Amino acid sequence: MEGRNPDIPTELEGCALGMIWRQQPCTAYQIRMSFQTSPTTSWRASTGSIYPLVRKLVRIGLVSQGAIEADRRGGRLLRLTRAGEKALRRWVLSEDSWLAESIADPIRTRSHFLAMLPPANRAPTIQAWIEGTRKTLADLDRRIAEYGRLGEIEELWAHRGAQIQIAARLEWLEQIRLEMWKTPQ
Amino acid sequence: MEGRNPDIPTELEGCALGMIWRQQPCTAYQIRMSFQTSPTTSWRASTGSIYPLVRKLVRIGLVSQGAIEADRRGGRLLRLTRAGEKALRRWVLSEDSWLAESIADPIRTRSHFLAMLPPANRAPTIQAWIEGTRKTLADLDRRIAEYGRLGEIEELWAHRGAQIQIAARLEWLEQIRLEMWKTPQ
DNA sequence: GGACACATGTAATACGTTACATGATTTT
DNA sequence: AAAATCATGTAACGTATTACATGTGTCC
């Protein structure tokens, strides 16, 4: 994020390396789809970012490419090289302090300015946020059930992390709703 | 975030409008400092972003500028215009579904790839994440105590949201540590 | 044969960061 | 008088997004 150490991948590079590591051998297309269907990444992995990124990872020797036999679509199978594995490990282990800092949440960001809404709008806004959060939580629950069946323990842990954080937001919003009721403006 | 509605400010524009609204009249410098000292924004508000952004907000009529009497530093006092207030309200009320979606957390992102670390590195890594998270939480507690004294209820609520989410991460990490203990690889 | 998924790519655009640069005011 | 803070600004760089473009393979 700041005065970057070029030996440690950026967030997106590290994340892409991890995805390739888990699914290798795989195409860039598959990585892209994984990003888009994951409930826990905010990166959209548009074509304009993923293909140039993969090209860069290949160029600096972290990823190797092999052609798919008898595939005329130009599909290429990606794999992590030894250097790629090391770089992924460095990224997972990176110790910058901002890692543990507070995380951005668009709903919480907006909550700072609730007071500038007309009083009649405040409770319905909180209610809409609560309903959206409930929907996200239900979606996560469904996915966690799937991962539980597949037995991928790290994926299960990671998704449970997302679940716990979203559940915390829900709890917080419900507290606000209650307190707003008690202290009307 | 996506096919943008030009009537609704972006995240950073909305957030800046909110900051100006709360502190008006104030200089761009003050807004910048607010962003940098806040424990709950991820935007660094570098000079290269804040001054062009303020210029843009003035240009499109959401913010007005007034010179500071007898200040030769070129400081200018910012205020929200009526249009700025409306835009801020639209931003707070924006109902895009991604608002409630899962939030990005660099520690959780890394947790997906714990399995590719040498087994001896895993527990210490979790431990480092736990300690970093505890430090962030302690910092938030201190600030919440301050806001409680100041009596700014919305700021208190928002910071409590951050606190609850960070506490959830801590709880989650401690669960993982326990389960790793039970099921060694 | 048409729809859809697979597979990759580029161009224009927008924007945030870092680093650099300038000068006034206040504090020590 | 020096140091720190207030106050603004620009240039170079990297990179994520959207939109557009191309072609293959598979399924109904």
PDB file of N, CA, C and O in Angstrom, chain A residues 2 11 18 21-22 39 44 89 91 93-94 99-100 102 105-106 108 110 112-113 115-117 125 136 154-155 157-158 160-162 164-165 168-169 172 175 179, chain B residues 2 11 18 21-22 39 44 89 91 93-94 99-100 102 105-106 108 110 112-113 116-117 125 136 154-155 157-158 160-162 164-165 168-169 172 175 179:
ATOM      1  N   GLU A   2       1.874   1.310   0.834  1.00  0.00           N
ATOM      2  CA  GLU A   2       2.755   2.481   0.802  1.00  0.00           C
ATOM      3  C   GLU A   2       4.096   2.118   0.197  1.00  0.00           C
ATOM      4  O   GLU A   2       4.226   1.117  -0.490  1.00  0.00           O
ATOM      5  N   GLU A  11      -1.743  -6.593  -2.879  1.00  0.00           N
ATOM      6  CA  GLU A  11      -2.911  -7.365  -2.467  1.00  0.00           C
ATOM      7  C   GLU A  11      -3.455  -8.213  -3.614  1.00  0.00           C
ATOM      8  O   GLU A  11      -3.744  -9.394  -3.456  1.00  0.00           O
ATOM      9  N   GLY A  18      -2.461 -16.790  -4.992  1.00  0.00           N
ATOM     10  CA  GLY A  18      -3.120 -17.780  -4.145  1.00  0.00           C
ATOM     11  C   GLY A  18      -4.187 -18.555  -4.901  1.00  0.00           C
ATOM     12  O   GLY A  18      -4.294 -19.778  -4.765  1.00  0.00           O
ATOM     13  N   TRP A  21      -2.456 -20.920  -7.197  1.00  0.00           N
ATOM     14  CA  TRP A  21      -1.905 -22.017  -6.397  1.00  0.00           C
ATOM     15  C   TRP A  21      -2.989 -23.056  -6.074  1.00  0.00           C
ATOM     16  O   TRP A  21      -2.786 -24.248  -6.237  1.00  0.00           O
ATOM     17  N   ARG A  22      -4.159 -22.580  -5.667  1.00  0.00           N
ATOM     18  CA  ARG A  22      -5.186 -23.522  -5.254  1.00  0.00           C
ATOM     19  C   ARG A  22      -5.758 -24.309  -6.418  1.00  0.00           C
ATOM     20  O   ARG A  22      -6.091 -25.481  -6.285  1.00  0.00           O
ATOM     21  N   PRO A  39     -17.901 -14.761  -2.679  1.00  0.00           N
ATOM     22  CA  PRO A  39     -18.652 -13.772  -1.915  1.00  0.00           C
ATOM     23  C   PRO A  39     -17.731 -12.890  -1.070  1.00  0.00           C
ATOM     24  O   PRO A  39     -18.190 -11.965  -0.438  1.00  0.00           O
ATOM     25  N   ARG A  44     -13.133  -6.934  -8.758  1.00  0.00           N
ATOM     26  CA  ARG A  44     -14.030  -7.439  -9.782  1.00  0.00           C
ATOM     27  C   ARG A  44     -13.295  -8.272 -10.807  1.00  0.00           C
ATOM     28  O   ARG A  44     -13.909  -8.953 -11.614  1.00  0.00           O
ATOM     29  N   ARG A  89       4.116 -16.982  -0.268  1.00  0.00           N
ATOM     30  CA  ARG A  89       4.385 -17.130   1.166  1.00  0.00           C
ATOM     31  C   ARG A  89       4.766 -15.799   1.793  1.00  0.00           C
ATOM     32  O   ARG A  89       4.288 -15.451   2.870  1.00  0.00           O
ATOM     33  N   TRP A  91       3.881 -12.919   0.840  1.00  0.00           N
ATOM     34  CA  TRP A  91       2.686 -12.068   0.916  1.00  0.00           C
ATOM     35  C   TRP A  91       1.805 -12.460   2.099  1.00  0.00           C
ATOM     36  O   TRP A  91       1.344 -11.611   2.858  1.00  0.00           O
ATOM     37  N   LEU A  93       2.702 -13.859   4.764  1.00  0.00           N
ATOM     38  CA  LEU A  93       3.397 -13.578   6.015  1.00  0.00           C
ATOM     39  C   LEU A  93       3.697 -12.097   6.222  1.00  0.00           C
ATOM     40  O   LEU A  93       4.235 -11.723   7.266  1.00  0.00           O
ATOM     41  N   SER A  94       3.351 -11.246   5.247  1.00  0.00           N
ATOM     42  CA  SER A  94       3.759  -9.834   5.348  1.00  0.00           C
ATOM     43  C   SER A  94       3.229  -9.218   6.631  1.00  0.00           C
ATOM     44  O   SER A  94       2.099  -9.448   7.034  1.00  0.00           O
ATOM     45  N   LEU A  99      -2.257  -4.105   7.919  1.00  0.00           N
ATOM     46  CA  LEU A  99      -2.998  -5.349   7.745  1.00  0.00           C
ATOM     47  C   LEU A  99      -4.086  -5.506   8.803  1.00  0.00           C
ATOM     48  O   LEU A  99      -5.201  -5.928   8.504  1.00  0.00           O
ATOM     49  N   ALA A 100      -3.732  -5.188  10.030  1.00  0.00           N
ATOM     50  CA  ALA A 100      -4.650  -5.437  11.144  1.00  0.00           C
ATOM     51  C   ALA A 100      -5.543  -4.237  11.436  1.00  0.00           C
ATOM     52  O   ALA A 100      -6.385  -4.287  12.308  1.00  0.00           O
ATOM     53  N   SER A 102      -8.322  -1.158  10.925  1.00  0.00           N
ATOM     54  CA  SER A 102      -9.755  -1.214  10.703  1.00  0.00           C
ATOM     55  C   SER A 102     -10.076  -1.360   9.211  1.00  0.00           C
ATOM     56  O   SER A 102      -9.352  -0.867   8.367  1.00  0.00           O
ATOM     57  N   ASP A 105     -16.012  -0.225   5.455  1.00  0.00           N
ATOM     58  CA  ASP A 105     -17.363  -0.769   5.302  1.00  0.00           C
ATOM     59  C   ASP A 105     -18.261   0.372   4.845  1.00  0.00           C
ATOM     60  O   ASP A 105     -18.462   1.346   5.569  1.00  0.00           O
ATOM     61  N   PRO A 106     -18.784   0.279   3.608  1.00  0.00           N
ATOM     62  CA  PRO A 106     -19.546   1.411   3.061  1.00  0.00           C
ATOM     63  C   PRO A 106     -20.762   1.786   3.899  1.00  0.00           C
ATOM     64  O   PRO A 106     -21.144   2.961   3.938  1.00  0.00           O
ATOM     65  N   ARG A 108     -20.957   1.456   7.245  1.00  0.00           N
ATOM     66  CA  ARG A 108     -20.455   2.157   8.433  1.00  0.00           C
ATOM     67  C   ARG A 108     -19.996   3.558   8.062  1.00  0.00           C
ATOM     68  O   ARG A 108     -20.197   4.512   8.828  1.00  0.00           O
ATOM     69  N   ARG A 110     -21.251   5.497   5.812  1.00  0.00           N
ATOM     70  CA  ARG A 110     -22.429   6.351   5.718  1.00  0.00           C
ATOM     71  C   ARG A 110     -23.021   6.661   7.091  1.00  0.00           C
ATOM     72  O   ARG A 110     -23.609   7.727   7.297  1.00  0.00           O
ATOM     73  N   HIS A 112     -21.713   7.592   9.686  1.00  0.00           N
ATOM     74  CA  HIS A 112     -21.163   8.803  10.293  1.00  0.00           C
ATOM     75  C   HIS A 112     -22.053  10.020  10.047  1.00  0.00           C
ATOM     76  O   HIS A 112     -21.989  10.989  10.794  1.00  0.00           O
ATOM     77  N   PHE A 113     -22.837   9.970   8.971  1.00  0.00           N
ATOM     78  CA  PHE A 113     -23.551  11.180   8.555  1.00  0.00           C
ATOM     79  C   PHE A 113     -25.060  11.018   8.643  1.00  0.00           C
ATOM     80  O   PHE A 113     -25.811  11.755   8.008  1.00  0.00           O
ATOM     81  N   ALA A 115     -26.918  11.907  10.931  1.00  0.00           N
ATOM     82  CA  ALA A 115     -27.542  13.076  11.559  1.00  0.00           C
ATOM     83  C   ALA A 115     -27.957  14.136  10.546  1.00  0.00           C
ATOM     84  O   ALA A 115     -28.748  15.011  10.865  1.00  0.00           O
ATOM     85  N   MET A 116     -27.418  14.051   9.312  1.00  0.00           N
ATOM     86  CA  MET A 116     -27.778  15.099   8.362  1.00  0.00           C
ATOM     87  C   MET A 116     -28.987  14.707   7.520  1.00  0.00           C
ATOM     88  O   MET A 116     -29.447  15.497   6.713  1.00  0.00           O
ATOM     89  N   LEU A 117     -29.517  13.514   7.751  1.00  0.00           N
ATOM     90  CA  LEU A 117     -30.764  13.127   7.088  1.00  0.00           C
ATOM     91  C   LEU A 117     -31.941  13.730   7.842  1.00  0.00           C
ATOM     92  O   LEU A 117     -31.862  13.952   9.042  1.00  0.00           O
ATOM     93  N   THR A 125     -33.709   4.109   6.887  1.00  0.00           N
ATOM     94  CA  THR A 125     -32.382   3.853   6.325  1.00  0.00           C
ATOM     95  C   THR A 125     -31.693   2.724   7.077  1.00  0.00           C
ATOM     96  O   THR A 125     -31.155   1.785   6.475  1.00  0.00           O
ATOM     97  N   THR A 136     -27.088 -10.687   2.747  1.00  0.00           N
ATOM     98  CA  THR A 136     -25.686 -11.093   2.571  1.00  0.00           C
ATOM     99  C   THR A 136     -25.350 -12.264   3.489  1.00  0.00           C
ATOM    100  O   THR A 136     -24.679 -13.220   3.086  1.00  0.00           O
ATOM    101  N   GLU A 154      -9.645 -24.601   5.070  1.00  0.00           N
ATOM    102  CA  GLU A 154      -9.234 -23.196   5.068  1.00  0.00           C
ATOM    103  C   GLU A 154     -10.312 -22.312   4.436  1.00  0.00           C
ATOM    104  O   GLU A 154     -10.554 -21.200   4.893  1.00  0.00           O
ATOM    105  N   GLU A 155     -10.926 -22.819   3.368  1.00  0.00           N
ATOM    106  CA  GLU A 155     -12.005 -22.052   2.751  1.00  0.00           C
ATOM    107  C   GLU A 155     -13.152 -21.868   3.739  1.00  0.00           C
ATOM    108  O   GLU A 155     -13.746 -20.802   3.841  1.00  0.00           O
ATOM    109  N   TRP A 157     -12.928 -21.842   7.009  1.00  0.00           N
ATOM    110  CA  TRP A 157     -12.509 -20.856   8.019  1.00  0.00           C
ATOM    111  C   TRP A 157     -12.662 -19.435   7.488  1.00  0.00           C
ATOM    112  O   TRP A 157     -13.200 -18.559   8.158  1.00  0.00           O
ATOM    113  N   ALA A 158     -12.160 -19.210   6.283  1.00  0.00           N
ATOM    114  CA  ALA A 158     -12.176 -17.864   5.727  1.00  0.00           C
ATOM    115  C   ALA A 158     -13.613 -17.360   5.576  1.00  0.00           C
ATOM    116  O   ALA A 158     -13.927 -16.223   5.940  1.00  0.00           O
ATOM    117  N   ARG A 160     -16.128 -18.379   7.244  1.00  0.00           N
ATOM    118  CA  ARG A 160     -16.707 -18.151   8.565  1.00  0.00           C
ATOM    119  C   ARG A 160     -16.260 -16.813   9.121  1.00  0.00           C
ATOM    120  O   ARG A 160     -16.992 -16.158   9.855  1.00  0.00           O
ATOM    121  N   GLY A 161     -15.047 -16.390   8.733  1.00  0.00           N
ATOM    122  CA  GLY A 161     -14.585 -15.063   9.130  1.00  0.00           C
ATOM    123  C   GLY A 161     -15.483 -13.983   8.564  1.00  0.00           C
ATOM    124  O   GLY A 161     -15.882 -13.048   9.268  1.00  0.00           O
ATOM    125  N   ALA A 162     -15.825 -14.118   7.289  1.00  0.00           N
ATOM    126  CA  ALA A 162     -16.711 -13.142   6.657  1.00  0.00           C
ATOM    127  C   ALA A 162     -18.072 -13.165   7.352  1.00  0.00           C
ATOM    128  O   ALA A 162     -18.651 -12.118   7.652  1.00  0.00           O
ATOM    129  N   ILE A 164     -18.833 -14.038  10.422  1.00  0.00           N
ATOM    130  CA  ILE A 164     -18.784 -13.444  11.761  1.00  0.00           C
ATOM    131  C   ILE A 164     -18.757 -11.921  11.667  1.00  0.00           C
ATOM    132  O   ILE A 164     -19.414 -11.228  12.439  1.00  0.00           O
ATOM    133  N   GLN A 165     -18.014 -11.399  10.682  1.00  0.00           N
ATOM    134  CA  GLN A 165     -17.930  -9.941  10.560  1.00  0.00           C
ATOM    135  C   GLN A 165     -19.256  -9.335  10.107  1.00  0.00           C
ATOM    136  O   GLN A 165     -19.662  -8.276  10.591  1.00  0.00           O
ATOM    137  N   ALA A 168     -21.609  -9.350  12.900  1.00  0.00           N
ATOM    138  CA  ALA A 168     -21.296  -8.266  13.832  1.00  0.00           C
ATOM    139  C   ALA A 168     -21.929  -6.957  13.360  1.00  0.00           C
ATOM    140  O   ALA A 168     -22.452  -6.186  14.166  1.00  0.00           O
ATOM    141  N   ARG A 169     -21.898  -6.734  12.039  1.00  0.00           N
ATOM    142  CA  ARG A 169     -22.524  -5.514  11.533  1.00  0.00           C
ATOM    143  C   ARG A 169     -24.021  -5.517  11.799  1.00  0.00           C
ATOM    144  O   ARG A 169     -24.601  -4.497  12.188  1.00  0.00           O
ATOM    145  N   TRP A 172     -24.680  -4.709  15.360  1.00  0.00           N
ATOM    146  CA  TRP A 172     -24.430  -3.278  15.590  1.00  0.00           C
ATOM    147  C   TRP A 172     -25.596  -2.432  15.080  1.00  0.00           C
ATOM    148  O   TRP A 172     -26.087  -1.542  15.779  1.00  0.00           O
ATOM    149  N   GLN A 175     -28.512  -2.640  17.345  1.00  0.00           N
ATOM    150  CA  GLN A 175     -28.306  -1.809  18.534  1.00  0.00           C
ATOM    151  C   GLN A 175     -28.648  -0.354  18.254  1.00  0.00           C
ATOM    152  O   GLN A 175     -29.326   0.310  19.045  1.00  0.00           O
ATOM    153  N   GLU A 179     -31.363   2.130  20.052  1.00  0.00           N
ATOM    154  CA  GLU A 179     -31.008   3.375  20.738  1.00  0.00           C
ATOM    155  C   GLU A 179     -31.674   4.574  20.100  1.00  0.00           C
ATOM    156  O   GLU A 179     -31.981   5.558  20.772  1.00  0.00           O
TER     157      GLU A 179
ATOM    158  N   GLU B   2     -19.964   0.644 -10.058  1.00  0.00           N
ATOM    159  CA  GLU B   2     -20.162   0.197 -11.437  1.00  0.00           C
ATOM    160  C   GLU B   2     -20.821   1.300 -12.270  1.00  0.00           C
ATOM    161  O   GLU B   2     -20.768   2.454 -11.882  1.00  0.00           O
ATOM    162  N   GLU B  11     -17.806   6.979  -3.437  1.00  0.00           N
ATOM    163  CA  GLU B  11     -17.515   6.779  -2.021  1.00  0.00           C
ATOM    164  C   GLU B  11     -16.692   7.924  -1.447  1.00  0.00           C
ATOM    165  O   GLU B  11     -16.991   8.452  -0.384  1.00  0.00           O
ATOM    166  N   GLY B  18     -19.355  14.640   3.461  1.00  0.00           N
ATOM    167  CA  GLY B  18     -19.766  14.449   4.851  1.00  0.00           C
ATOM    168  C   GLY B  18     -18.806  15.114   5.820  1.00  0.00           C
ATOM    169  O   GLY B  18     -19.217  15.766   6.788  1.00  0.00           O
ATOM    170  N   TRP B  21     -19.343  18.776   5.625  1.00  0.00           N
ATOM    171  CA  TRP B  21     -20.590  19.107   6.304  1.00  0.00           C
ATOM    172  C   TRP B  21     -20.391  19.178   7.824  1.00  0.00           C
ATOM    173  O   TRP B  21     -20.825  20.111   8.478  1.00  0.00           O
ATOM    174  N   ARG B  22     -19.673  18.195   8.371  1.00  0.00           N
ATOM    175  CA  ARG B  22     -19.537  18.167   9.821  1.00  0.00           C
ATOM    176  C   ARG B  22     -18.670  19.292  10.348  1.00  0.00           C
ATOM    177  O   ARG B  22     -18.908  19.812  11.429  1.00  0.00           O
ATOM    178  N   PRO B  39      -9.452   6.542  12.609  1.00  0.00           N
ATOM    179  CA  PRO B  39      -9.089   5.129  12.663  1.00  0.00           C
ATOM    180  C   PRO B  39      -9.964   4.289  11.744  1.00  0.00           C
ATOM    181  O   PRO B  39      -9.751   3.098  11.604  1.00  0.00           O
ATOM    182  N   ARG B  44      -6.244   7.473   2.124  1.00  0.00           N
ATOM    183  CA  ARG B  44      -5.113   8.214   2.677  1.00  0.00           C
ATOM    184  C   ARG B  44      -5.268   9.707   2.450  1.00  0.00           C
ATOM    185  O   ARG B  44      -4.556  10.491   3.074  1.00  0.00           O
ATOM    186  N   ARG B  89     -26.997  13.660   0.941  1.00  0.00           N
ATOM    187  CA  ARG B  89     -28.154  12.846   1.351  1.00  0.00           C
ATOM    188  C   ARG B  89     -28.371  11.691   0.380  1.00  0.00           C
ATOM    189  O   ARG B  89     -28.610  10.553   0.799  1.00  0.00           O
ATOM    190  N   TRP B  91     -26.187  10.250  -1.375  1.00  0.00           N
ATOM    191  CA  TRP B  91     -25.111   9.271  -1.184  1.00  0.00           C
ATOM    192  C   TRP B  91     -25.384   8.397   0.043  1.00  0.00           C
ATOM    193  O   TRP B  91     -25.272   7.176  -0.021  1.00  0.00           O
ATOM    194  N   LEU B  93     -28.179   7.717   1.299  1.00  0.00           N
ATOM    195  CA  LEU B  93     -29.369   6.899   1.071  1.00  0.00           C
ATOM    196  C   LEU B  93     -29.213   5.912  -0.086  1.00  0.00           C
ATOM    197  O   LEU B  93     -30.126   5.139  -0.358  1.00  0.00           O
ATOM    198  N   SER B  94     -28.059   5.943  -0.782  1.00  0.00           N
ATOM    199  CA  SER B  94     -27.934   5.122  -1.999  1.00  0.00           C
ATOM    200  C   SER B  94     -28.164   3.655  -1.676  1.00  0.00           C
ATOM    201  O   SER B  94     -27.721   3.141  -0.663  1.00  0.00           O
ATOM    202  N   LEU B  99     -23.498  -2.329  -1.347  1.00  0.00           N
ATOM    203  CA  LEU B  99     -23.292  -1.670  -0.059  1.00  0.00           C
ATOM    204  C   LEU B  99     -23.254  -2.666   1.087  1.00  0.00           C
ATOM    205  O   LEU B  99     -22.434  -2.567   1.997  1.00  0.00           O
ATOM    206  N   ALA B 100     -24.176  -3.612   1.032  1.00  0.00           N
ATOM    207  CA  ALA B 100     -24.327  -4.543   2.151  1.00  0.00           C
ATOM    208  C   ALA B 100     -23.499  -5.800   1.974  1.00  0.00           C
ATOM    209  O   ALA B 100     -23.489  -6.660   2.835  1.00  0.00           O
ATOM    210  N   SER B 102     -20.239  -8.321   1.426  1.00  0.00           N
ATOM    211  CA  SER B 102     -19.112  -8.624   2.305  1.00  0.00           C
ATOM    212  C   SER B 102     -17.991  -7.605   2.131  1.00  0.00           C
ATOM    213  O   SER B 102     -17.784  -7.078   1.043  1.00  0.00           O
ATOM    214  N   ASP B 105     -11.082  -7.688   3.912  1.00  0.00           N
ATOM    215  CA  ASP B 105     -10.239  -7.686   5.102  1.00  0.00           C
ATOM    216  C   ASP B 105      -8.926  -8.379   4.725  1.00  0.00           C
ATOM    217  O   ASP B 105      -8.926  -9.568   4.415  1.00  0.00           O
ATOM    218  N   PRO B 106      -7.820  -7.632   4.725  1.00  0.00           N
ATOM    219  CA  PRO B 106      -6.557  -8.221   4.238  1.00  0.00           C
ATOM    220  C   PRO B 106      -6.121  -9.451   5.028  1.00  0.00           C
ATOM    221  O   PRO B 106      -5.500 -10.350   4.459  1.00  0.00           O
ATOM    222  N   ARG B 108      -8.228 -11.652   6.464  1.00  0.00           N
ATOM    223  CA  ARG B 108      -9.085 -12.749   6.041  1.00  0.00           C
ATOM    224  C   ARG B 108      -8.700 -13.222   4.639  1.00  0.00           C
ATOM    225  O   ARG B 108      -8.723 -14.421   4.349  1.00  0.00           O
ATOM    226  N   ARG B 110      -5.746 -13.301   3.357  1.00  0.00           N
ATOM    227  CA  ARG B 110      -4.576 -14.175   3.497  1.00  0.00           C
ATOM    228  C   ARG B 110      -4.935 -15.514   4.099  1.00  0.00           C
ATOM    229  O   ARG B 110      -4.302 -16.537   3.801  1.00  0.00           O
ATOM    230  N   HIS B 112      -7.166 -17.473   3.452  1.00  0.00           N
ATOM    231  CA  HIS B 112      -7.538 -18.479   2.454  1.00  0.00           C
ATOM    232  C   HIS B 112      -6.356 -19.368   2.091  1.00  0.00           C
ATOM    233  O   HIS B 112      -6.537 -20.484   1.611  1.00  0.00           O
ATOM    234  N   PHE B 113      -5.144 -18.851   2.269  1.00  0.00           N
ATOM    235  CA  PHE B 113      -3.980 -19.562   1.753  1.00  0.00           C
ATOM    236  C   PHE B 113      -3.042 -20.035   2.852  1.00  0.00           C
ATOM    237  O   PHE B 113      -1.867 -20.307   2.614  1.00  0.00           O
ATOM    238  N   MET B 116      -0.811 -23.209   2.453  1.00  0.00           N
ATOM    239  CA  MET B 116       0.408 -23.326   1.646  1.00  0.00           C
ATOM    240  C   MET B 116       1.649 -22.874   2.420  1.00  0.00           C
ATOM    241  O   MET B 116       2.756 -22.962   1.898  1.00  0.00           O
ATOM    242  N   LEU B 117       1.465 -22.468   3.665  1.00  0.00           N
ATOM    243  CA  LEU B 117       2.620 -22.168   4.512  1.00  0.00           C
ATOM    244  C   LEU B 117       3.171 -23.473   5.079  1.00  0.00           C
ATOM    245  O   LEU B 117       2.417 -24.434   5.266  1.00  0.00           O
ATOM    246  N   THR B 125       1.757 -17.341  12.610  1.00  0.00           N
ATOM    247  CA  THR B 125       1.109 -16.345  11.761  1.00  0.00           C
ATOM    248  C   THR B 125      -0.228 -15.929  12.353  1.00  0.00           C
ATOM    249  O   THR B 125      -0.522 -14.732  12.484  1.00  0.00           O
ATOM    250  N   THR B 136      -5.196  -2.902  17.390  1.00  0.00           N
ATOM    251  CA  THR B 136      -6.194  -2.056  16.724  1.00  0.00           C
ATOM    252  C   THR B 136      -7.404  -1.838  17.626  1.00  0.00           C
ATOM    253  O   THR B 136      -7.925  -0.728  17.751  1.00  0.00           O
ATOM    254  N   GLU B 154     -23.443  10.130  16.762  1.00  0.00           N
ATOM    255  CA  GLU B 154     -23.246   9.385  15.516  1.00  0.00           C
ATOM    256  C   GLU B 154     -21.800   8.909  15.376  1.00  0.00           C
ATOM    257  O   GLU B 154     -21.545   7.815  14.902  1.00  0.00           O
ATOM    258  N   GLU B 155     -20.860   9.751  15.778  1.00  0.00           N
ATOM    259  CA  GLU B 155     -19.454   9.342  15.719  1.00  0.00           C
ATOM    260  C   GLU B 155     -19.228   8.153  16.641  1.00  0.00           C
ATOM    261  O   GLU B 155     -18.515   7.216  16.319  1.00  0.00           O
ATOM    262  N   TRP B 157     -21.463   5.917  17.551  1.00  0.00           N
ATOM    263  CA  TRP B 157     -22.070   4.738  16.927  1.00  0.00           C
ATOM    264  C   TRP B 157     -21.154   4.149  15.852  1.00  0.00           C
ATOM    265  O   TRP B 157     -20.924   2.944  15.809  1.00  0.00           O
ATOM    266  N   ALA B 158     -20.663   5.029  14.982  1.00  0.00           N
ATOM    267  CA  ALA B 158     -19.837   4.557  13.877  1.00  0.00           C
ATOM    268  C   ALA B 158     -18.571   3.865  14.398  1.00  0.00           C
ATOM    269  O   ALA B 158     -18.193   2.794  13.915  1.00  0.00           O
ATOM    270  N   ARG B 160     -18.232   2.491  17.238  1.00  0.00           N
ATOM    271  CA  ARG B 160     -18.608   1.230  17.869  1.00  0.00           C
ATOM    272  C   ARG B 160     -18.828   0.151  16.822  1.00  0.00           C
ATOM    273  O   ARG B 160     -18.557  -1.022  17.070  1.00  0.00           O
ATOM    274  N   GLY B 161     -19.287   0.556  15.646  1.00  0.00           N
ATOM    275  CA  GLY B 161     -19.408  -0.412  14.547  1.00  0.00           C
ATOM    276  C   GLY B 161     -18.056  -1.002  14.186  1.00  0.00           C
ATOM    277  O   GLY B 161     -17.905  -2.208  14.015  1.00  0.00           O
ATOM    278  N   ALA B 162     -17.058  -0.118  14.077  1.00  0.00           N
ATOM    279  CA  ALA B 162     -15.705  -0.596  13.768  1.00  0.00           C
ATOM    280  C   ALA B 162     -15.217  -1.518  14.874  1.00  0.00           C
ATOM    281  O   ALA B 162     -14.643  -2.585  14.626  1.00  0.00           O
ATOM    282  N   ILE B 164     -16.937  -3.372  16.958  1.00  0.00           N
ATOM    283  CA  ILE B 164     -17.620  -4.662  16.947  1.00  0.00           C
ATOM    284  C   ILE B 164     -17.074  -5.553  15.840  1.00  0.00           C
ATOM    285  O   ILE B 164     -16.873  -6.752  16.035  1.00  0.00           O
ATOM    286  N   GLN B 165     -16.788  -4.947  14.680  1.00  0.00           N
ATOM    287  CA  GLN B 165     -16.279  -5.756  13.569  1.00  0.00           C
ATOM    288  C   GLN B 165     -14.866  -6.264  13.843  1.00  0.00           C
ATOM    289  O   GLN B 165     -14.535  -7.409  13.526  1.00  0.00           O
ATOM    290  N   ALA B 168     -15.011  -9.013  16.256  1.00  0.00           N
ATOM    291  CA  ALA B 168     -15.458 -10.250  15.600  1.00  0.00           C
ATOM    292  C   ALA B 168     -14.279 -10.946  14.938  1.00  0.00           C
ATOM    293  O   ALA B 168     -14.161 -12.174  14.986  1.00  0.00           O
ATOM    294  N   ARG B 169     -13.390 -10.151  14.340  1.00  0.00           N
ATOM    295  CA  ARG B 169     -12.221 -10.774  13.723  1.00  0.00           C
ATOM    296  C   ARG B 169     -11.351 -11.456  14.772  1.00  0.00           C
ATOM    297  O   ARG B 169     -10.850 -12.555  14.554  1.00  0.00           O
ATOM    298  N   TRP B 172     -12.878 -14.702  15.786  1.00  0.00           N
ATOM    299  CA  TRP B 172     -12.719 -15.675  14.698  1.00  0.00           C
ATOM    300  C   TRP B 172     -11.305 -16.238  14.685  1.00  0.00           C
ATOM    301  O   TRP B 172     -11.111 -17.460  14.598  1.00  0.00           O
ATOM    302  N   GLN B 175     -10.785 -18.661  17.418  1.00  0.00           N
ATOM    303  CA  GLN B 175     -11.421 -19.953  17.088  1.00  0.00           C
ATOM    304  C   GLN B 175     -10.509 -20.790  16.195  1.00  0.00           C
ATOM    305  O   GLN B 175     -10.321 -21.984  16.423  1.00  0.00           O
ATOM    306  N   GLU B 179      -8.942 -24.523  16.775  1.00  0.00           N
ATOM    307  CA  GLU B 179      -9.210 -25.671  15.902  1.00  0.00           C
ATOM    308  C   GLU B 179      -7.932 -26.212  15.274  1.00  0.00           C
ATOM    309  O   GLU B 179      -7.821 -27.398  14.995  1.00  0.00           O
TER     310      GLU B 179
END
